[in-house]
Coordinates of C-alpha atoms in Angstrom, one line a residue:
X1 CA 111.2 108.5 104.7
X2 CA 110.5 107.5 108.1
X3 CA 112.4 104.3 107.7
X4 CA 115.6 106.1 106.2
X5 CA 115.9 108.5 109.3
X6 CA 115.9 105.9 111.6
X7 CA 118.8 104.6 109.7
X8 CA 120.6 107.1 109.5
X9 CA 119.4 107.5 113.4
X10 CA 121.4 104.4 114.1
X11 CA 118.5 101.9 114.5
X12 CA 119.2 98.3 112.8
X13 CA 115.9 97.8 110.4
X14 CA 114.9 94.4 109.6
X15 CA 114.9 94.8 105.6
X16 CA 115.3 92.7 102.6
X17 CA 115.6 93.5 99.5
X18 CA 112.6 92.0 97.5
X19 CA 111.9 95.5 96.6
X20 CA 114.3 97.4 94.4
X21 CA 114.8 101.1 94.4
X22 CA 112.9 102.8 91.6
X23 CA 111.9 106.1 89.9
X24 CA 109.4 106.7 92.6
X25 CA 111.3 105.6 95.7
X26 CA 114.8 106.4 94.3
X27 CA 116.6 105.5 97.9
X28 CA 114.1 102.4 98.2
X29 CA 111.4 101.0 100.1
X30 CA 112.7 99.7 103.4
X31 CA 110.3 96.9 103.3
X32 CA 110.5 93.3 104.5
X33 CA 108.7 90.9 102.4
X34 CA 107.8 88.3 105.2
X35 CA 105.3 91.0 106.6
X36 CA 103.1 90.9 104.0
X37 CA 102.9 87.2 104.6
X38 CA 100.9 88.0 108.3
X39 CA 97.8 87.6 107.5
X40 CA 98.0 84.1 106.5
X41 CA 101.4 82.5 108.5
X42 CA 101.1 80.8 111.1
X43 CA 104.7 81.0 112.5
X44 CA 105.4 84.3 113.7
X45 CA 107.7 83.5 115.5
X46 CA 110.1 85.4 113.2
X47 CA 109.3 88.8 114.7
X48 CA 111.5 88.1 117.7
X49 CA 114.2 88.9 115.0
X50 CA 113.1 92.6 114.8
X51 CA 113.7 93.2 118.7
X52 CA 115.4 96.0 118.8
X53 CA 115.0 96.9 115.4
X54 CA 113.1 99.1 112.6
X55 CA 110.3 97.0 110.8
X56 CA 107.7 98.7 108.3
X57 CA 104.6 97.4 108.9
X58 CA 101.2 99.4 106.7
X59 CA 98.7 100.1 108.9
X60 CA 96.2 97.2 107.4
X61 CA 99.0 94.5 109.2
X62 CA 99.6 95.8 112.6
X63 CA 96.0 93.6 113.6
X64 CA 97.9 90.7 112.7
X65 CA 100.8 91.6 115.0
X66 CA 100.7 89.1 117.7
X67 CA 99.8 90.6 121.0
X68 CA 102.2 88.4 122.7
X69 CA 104.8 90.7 122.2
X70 CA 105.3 94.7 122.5
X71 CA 105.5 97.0 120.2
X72 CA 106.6 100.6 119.6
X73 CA 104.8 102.3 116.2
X74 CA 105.6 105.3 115.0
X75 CA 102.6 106.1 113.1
X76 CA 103.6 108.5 109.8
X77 CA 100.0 110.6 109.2
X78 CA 99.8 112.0 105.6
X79 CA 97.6 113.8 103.6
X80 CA 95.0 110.9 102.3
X81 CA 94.7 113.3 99.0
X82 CA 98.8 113.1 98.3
X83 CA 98.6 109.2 99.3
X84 CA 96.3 108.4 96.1
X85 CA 98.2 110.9 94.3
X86 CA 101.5 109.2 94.9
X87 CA 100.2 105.7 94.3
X88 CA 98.5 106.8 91.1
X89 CA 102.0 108.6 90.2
X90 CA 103.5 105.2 91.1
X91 CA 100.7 103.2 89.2
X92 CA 101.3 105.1 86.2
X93 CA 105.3 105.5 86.3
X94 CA 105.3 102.0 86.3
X95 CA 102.6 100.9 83.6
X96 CA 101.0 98.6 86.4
X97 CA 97.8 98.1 85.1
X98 CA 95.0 99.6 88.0
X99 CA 91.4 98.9 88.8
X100 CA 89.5 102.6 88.3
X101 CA 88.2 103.3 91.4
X102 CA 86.6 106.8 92.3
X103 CA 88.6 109.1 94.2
X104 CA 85.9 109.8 96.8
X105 CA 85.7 106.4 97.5
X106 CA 89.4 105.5 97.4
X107 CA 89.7 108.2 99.7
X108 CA 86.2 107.3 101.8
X109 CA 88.7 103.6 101.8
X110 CA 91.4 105.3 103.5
X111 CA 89.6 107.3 106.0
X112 CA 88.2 104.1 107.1
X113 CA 90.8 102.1 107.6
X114 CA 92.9 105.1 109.1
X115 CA 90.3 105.0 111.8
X116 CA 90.6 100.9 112.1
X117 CA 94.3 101.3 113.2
X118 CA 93.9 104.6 115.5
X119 CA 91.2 102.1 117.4
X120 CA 93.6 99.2 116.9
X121 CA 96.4 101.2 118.7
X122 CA 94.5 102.3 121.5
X123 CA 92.5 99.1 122.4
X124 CA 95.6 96.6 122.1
X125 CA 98.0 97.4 125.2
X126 CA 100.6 96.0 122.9
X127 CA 101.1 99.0 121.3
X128 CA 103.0 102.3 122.4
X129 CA 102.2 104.8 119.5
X130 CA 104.0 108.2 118.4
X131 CA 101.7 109.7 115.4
X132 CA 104.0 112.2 113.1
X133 CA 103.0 114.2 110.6
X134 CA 104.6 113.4 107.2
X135 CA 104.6 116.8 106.2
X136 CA 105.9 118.2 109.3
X137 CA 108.4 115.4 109.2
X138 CA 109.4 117.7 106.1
X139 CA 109.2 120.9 107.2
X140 CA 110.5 120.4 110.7
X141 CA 112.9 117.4 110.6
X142 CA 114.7 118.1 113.7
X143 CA 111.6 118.6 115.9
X144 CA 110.1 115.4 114.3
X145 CA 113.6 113.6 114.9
X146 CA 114.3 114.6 118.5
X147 CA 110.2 113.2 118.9
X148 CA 111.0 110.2 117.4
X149 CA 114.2 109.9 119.6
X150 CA 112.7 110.8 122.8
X151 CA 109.9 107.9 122.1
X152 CA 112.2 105.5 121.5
X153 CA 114.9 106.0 123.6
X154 CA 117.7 104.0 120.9
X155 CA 120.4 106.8 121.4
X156 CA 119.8 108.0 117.9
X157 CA 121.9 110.5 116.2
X158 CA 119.3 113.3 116.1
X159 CA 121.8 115.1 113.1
X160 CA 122.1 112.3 111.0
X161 CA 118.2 111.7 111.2
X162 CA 118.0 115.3 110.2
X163 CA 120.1 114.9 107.1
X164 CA 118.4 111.9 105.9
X165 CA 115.3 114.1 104.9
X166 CA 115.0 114.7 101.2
X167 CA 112.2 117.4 100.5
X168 CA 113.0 116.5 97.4
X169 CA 111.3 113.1 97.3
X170 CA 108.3 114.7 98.7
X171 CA 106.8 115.4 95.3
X172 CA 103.1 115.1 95.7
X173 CA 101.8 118.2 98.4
X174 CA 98.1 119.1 98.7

């Protein structure tokens, strides 16, 4: 969602499209495949091509972002519960085959590595974060879109950002 408002913001994302649209993200995924390829490339050198631009990156990456260069992150904060609940919606919309693991220990798993990249983006002076709420992103678009704008300072269209918000697509809710 985040992704989409900055879009529709006016900010150039660095996307591909490795990752078709589907039934559970019907507008798509706004991914780049080469990120995923961070923790074992080399060359990074490729990241000079998102100056200036939107990049998704899950929080598990960002300590693989070299620290040569700046960065500003817009961390999206979501329910943990409605994260496994959308993934296992995901999992089973798409007949992927999944390892059963407890919930309280999937979730015990996300906790934990939440708390890695809070550290992460408060240790490494690389990083300028903005945390937003997914759910206020929801309920409060404008408030979350002017936020987003004043961090950023790209002269986004704070309307269009607005519209791009489909409550819609926000399916799973604690």
């Amino acid at each position: 969602m985040m992704m989409r408002m900055l879009e529709a913001g006016g900010l150039p994302l660095l996307v591909d499209a490795s990752r078709r649209p589907d039934e559970s993200n019907p507008l798509g995924f706004y991914e780049y495949a080469r990120v995923k390829t961070l923790p074992t490339e080399a060359d990074t050198s490729w990241l000079r091509a998102a100056r200036g631009k939107g990049l998704k990156v899950v929080s598990p990456l960002l300590r693989y972002l070299p620290a040569a260069l700046n960065y500003k992150v817009i961390l999206v904060q979501r329910d943990l519960r409605e994260v496994i609940a959308s993934q296992n919606a995901m999992l089973t919309r798409s007949n992927e085959p999944t390892e059963v693991v407890p919930e309280a220990r999937l979730l015990a798993m996300l906790e934990q590595e939440e708390r890695r990249a809070r550290d992460l983006l408060t240790r490494r002076r690389c990083f300028a974060t903005l945390e937003v709420s997914y759910g206020d992103t929801v309920e409060r678009p404008r408030e979350v879109a002017a936020q987003v704008e004043s961090f950023l300072q790209a002269g986004l269209e704070v309307d269009d950002m607005v519209r791009a918000v489909d409550d819609r697509l926000y399916r799973q809710r604690a």
